[in-house]
């Protein structure tokens, strides 16, 4: 697998740990923000560990998007998660 594919798998696992899907109830706004912060912290570590350059970060974000949609997460939520990932953990230099 490529660096981007490995990173996408790690990102998917990090997201599922931070915000496990629940069919019964919706997360509160505070819980959602806490989960996103946890995910972004892990994503920064994944970016560093995998030494992702610009194109690899873009590919990892795209692959993560596809993986989350395939896991049954609503496309609108996936779009927001990936956008926040790019802004908070994948933008700029290391």
XYZ file of N, CA and C in Angstrom:
282
model
N 0.840 -1.192 0.000
C 0.000 0.000 0.000
C 0.878 1.246 0.000
N 0.335 2.313 -0.517
C 1.049 3.585 -0.528
C 0.942 4.263 0.840
N 1.766 5.282 1.023
C 1.701 6.057 2.275
C 0.299 6.619 2.493
N -0.280 7.148 1.402
C -1.611 7.759 1.508
C -2.663 6.721 1.894
N -2.581 5.540 1.304
C -3.554 4.484 1.620
C -3.392 4.025 3.068
N -2.156 3.854 3.505
C -1.902 3.485 4.907
C -2.437 4.560 5.849
N -2.192 5.815 5.495
C -2.658 6.929 6.324
C -4.182 6.968 6.361
N -4.830 6.691 5.222
C -6.296 6.711 5.171
C -6.886 5.639 6.090
N -6.275 4.469 6.117
C -6.743 3.407 7.010
C -6.591 3.859 8.465
N -5.433 4.437 8.787
C -5.197 4.920 10.157
C -6.170 6.042 10.510
N -6.459 6.924 9.559
C -7.402 8.021 9.803
C -8.811 7.491 10.042
N -9.211 6.499 9.262
C -10.540 5.912 9.454
C -10.643 5.299 10.849
N -9.620 4.576 11.261
C -9.620 3.967 12.592
C -9.665 5.047 13.675
N -8.900 6.120 13.476
C -8.886 7.219 14.451
C -10.265 7.864 14.546
N -10.917 8.069 13.414
C -12.247 8.677 13.434
C -13.250 7.767 14.133
N -13.188 6.478 13.841
C -14.136 5.544 14.462
C -13.903 5.445 15.970
N -12.662 5.610 16.414
C -12.396 5.622 17.864
C -12.951 6.893 18.499
N -12.757 8.013 17.805
C -13.178 9.310 18.356
C -14.696 9.475 18.341
N -15.339 9.018 17.275
C -16.788 9.204 17.123
C -17.420 7.916 16.620
N -17.515 6.907 17.472
C -18.101 5.639 17.021
C -19.550 5.836 16.588
N -19.929 5.226 15.470
C -21.305 5.391 14.989
C -22.311 4.825 15.989
N -23.397 5.549 16.147
C -24.467 5.101 17.047
C -25.789 5.241 16.308
N -26.519 4.169 16.217
C -27.804 4.201 15.520
C -28.922 4.735 16.412
N -28.687 4.723 17.708
C -29.758 5.065 18.642
C -29.859 6.539 18.977
N -28.720 7.212 19.079
C -28.814 8.613 19.497
C -27.792 9.476 18.763
N -28.101 10.728 18.730
C -27.254 11.722 18.096
C -26.323 12.302 19.147
N -25.070 12.580 18.759
C -24.104 13.148 19.700
C -24.460 14.604 19.997
N -24.218 15.010 21.223
C -24.419 16.417 21.568
C -23.324 17.238 20.893
N -23.547 18.532 20.808
C -22.564 19.395 20.165
C -21.223 19.352 20.905
N -21.269 19.358 22.229
C -20.027 19.285 23.016
C -19.296 17.970 22.780
N -20.020 16.872 22.748
C -19.409 15.565 22.508
C -18.821 15.504 21.105
N -19.525 16.095 20.131
C -19.045 16.114 18.749
C -17.752 16.930 18.642
N -17.697 18.084 19.289
C -16.486 18.908 19.253
C -15.314 18.197 19.929
N -15.590 17.533 21.030
C -14.543 16.772 21.716
C -14.031 15.643 20.819
N -14.936 14.945 20.155
C -14.554 13.862 19.245
C -13.725 14.396 18.073
N -14.138 15.525 17.509
C -13.378 16.111 16.397
C -11.986 16.537 16.842
N -11.884 17.139 18.020
C -10.566 17.536 18.530
C -9.662 16.325 18.730
N -10.215 15.246 19.254
C -9.446 14.016 19.430
C -8.999 13.480 18.060
N -9.908 13.473 17.098
C -9.593 13.000 15.753
C -8.502 13.854 15.109
N -8.611 15.165 15.240
C -7.607 16.061 14.639
C -6.232 15.855 15.267
N -6.191 15.641 16.568
C -4.905 15.388 17.238
C -4.275 14.097 16.705
N -5.088 13.054 16.573
C -4.560 11.802 16.025
C -4.162 11.976 14.563
N -4.919 12.764 13.818
C -4.614 12.992 12.401
C -3.274 13.711 12.230
N -2.980 14.667 13.101
C -1.684 15.351 13.030
C -0.543 14.360 13.270
N -0.748 13.450 14.212
C 0.261 12.422 14.496
C 0.414 11.472 13.303
N -0.692 11.104 12.693
C -0.654 10.232 11.509
C 0.080 10.936 10.374
N -0.196 12.200 10.172
C 0.501 12.974 9.131
C 2.007 12.965 9.382
N 2.410 13.171 10.625
C 3.830 13.193 10.954
C 4.445 11.806 10.796
N 3.777 10.811 11.329
C 4.303 9.442 11.304
C 4.478 8.913 9.883
N 3.554 9.251 9.000
C 3.601 8.770 7.619
C 4.356 9.726 6.688
N 4.843 10.838 7.217
C 5.584 11.834 6.419
C 4.832 12.184 5.131
N 3.588 12.600 5.302
C 2.749 12.873 4.141
C 3.060 14.233 3.530
N 3.400 14.229 2.274
C 3.565 15.473 1.527
C 2.209 15.984 1.074
N 2.220 17.035 0.287
C 0.980 17.688 -0.142
C 0.056 16.726 -0.890
N 0.577 16.061 -1.918
C -0.270 15.168 -2.723
C -0.730 13.950 -1.924
N 0.131 13.426 -1.072
C -0.258 12.279 -0.239
C -1.349 12.673 0.744
N -1.295 13.893 1.287
C -2.362 14.356 2.188
C -3.680 14.455 1.441
N -3.636 14.972 0.210
C -4.857 15.099 -0.592
C -5.444 13.717 -0.888
N -4.583 12.789 -1.264
C -5.061 11.442 -1.566
C -5.598 10.760 -0.315
N -4.918 10.920 0.815
C -5.386 10.317 2.067
C -6.754 10.881 2.455
N -6.947 12.178 2.291
C -8.239 12.796 2.605
C -9.333 12.241 1.698
N -9.024 12.100 0.413
C -10.001 11.546 -0.532
C -10.340 10.093 -0.180
N -9.315 9.301 0.109
C -9.544 7.906 0.478
C -10.335 7.792 1.776
N -10.040 8.662 2.736
C -10.808 8.675 3.985
C -12.276 8.973 3.698
N -12.520 9.944 2.842
C -13.891 10.293 2.470
C -14.618 9.058 1.929
N -13.981 8.347 1.022
C -14.597 7.161 0.437
C -14.839 6.072 1.491
N -13.882 5.890 2.396
C -14.006 4.869 3.434
C -15.146 5.184 4.402
N -15.278 6.440 4.796
C -16.338 6.810 5.736
C -17.718 6.679 5.101
N -17.831 7.049 3.836
C -19.110 6.895 3.132
C -19.452 5.402 3.013
N -18.440 4.581 2.686
C -18.659 3.138 2.578
C -19.048 2.532 3.925
N -18.610 3.158 5.013
C -18.946 2.677 6.357
C -20.358 3.092 6.773
N -21.050 3.839 5.923
C -22.433 4.201 6.206
C -22.627 5.553 6.868
N -21.579 6.339 6.946
C -21.705 7.665 7.538
C -22.271 8.604 6.478
N -23.231 9.420 6.867
C -23.924 10.327 5.940
C -22.918 11.220 5.213
N -23.123 11.389 3.921
C -22.177 12.139 3.077
C -21.959 13.568 3.564
N -22.994 14.208 4.093
C -22.837 15.582 4.575
C -21.905 15.642 5.787
N -22.022 14.666 6.664
C -21.133 14.603 7.833
C -19.714 14.318 7.381
N -19.560 13.394 6.433
C -18.228 13.065 5.910
C -17.578 14.300 5.298
N -18.343 15.062 4.540
C -17.811 16.277 3.914
C -17.290 17.244 4.972
N -18.054 17.424 6.038
C -17.640 18.335 7.112
C -16.409 17.814 7.848
N -16.366 16.513 8.086
C -15.222 15.918 8.784
C -13.952 16.069 7.956
N -14.032 15.746 6.672
C -12.846 15.836 5.807
C -12.405 17.288 5.656
N -13.353 18.201 5.516
C -13.004 19.621 5.406
C -12.302 20.101 6.674
N -12.826 19.716 7.829
C -12.194 20.133 9.088
C -10.830 19.487 9.248
N -10.679 18.260 8.778
C -9.377 17.584 8.805
C -8.360 18.360 7.990
N -8.737 18.756 6.802
C -7.821 19.486 5.923
C -7.414 20.806 6.558
N -8.374 21.522 7.132
C -8.057 22.820 7.721
C -7.236 22.718 8.998
N -7.529 21.726 9.832
C -6.885 21.699 11.147
C -5.629 20.848 11.213
N -5.566 19.779 10.457
C -4.434 18.851 10.608
C -3.597 18.662 9.358
N -4.175 18.971 8.200
C -3.474 18.676 6.946
C -3.025 19.917 6.189
N -3.287 21.100 6.704
C -2.883 22.309 5.977
C -1.538 22.803 6.497
N -0.832 23.532 5.646
C 0.447 24.132 6.045
C 1.566 23.125 6.135
N 2.688 23.623 6.567
C 3.865 22.772 6.739
C 3.738 22.024 8.052
N 4.619 21.086 8.271
C 4.594 20.247 9.465
C 4.614 21.098 10.688
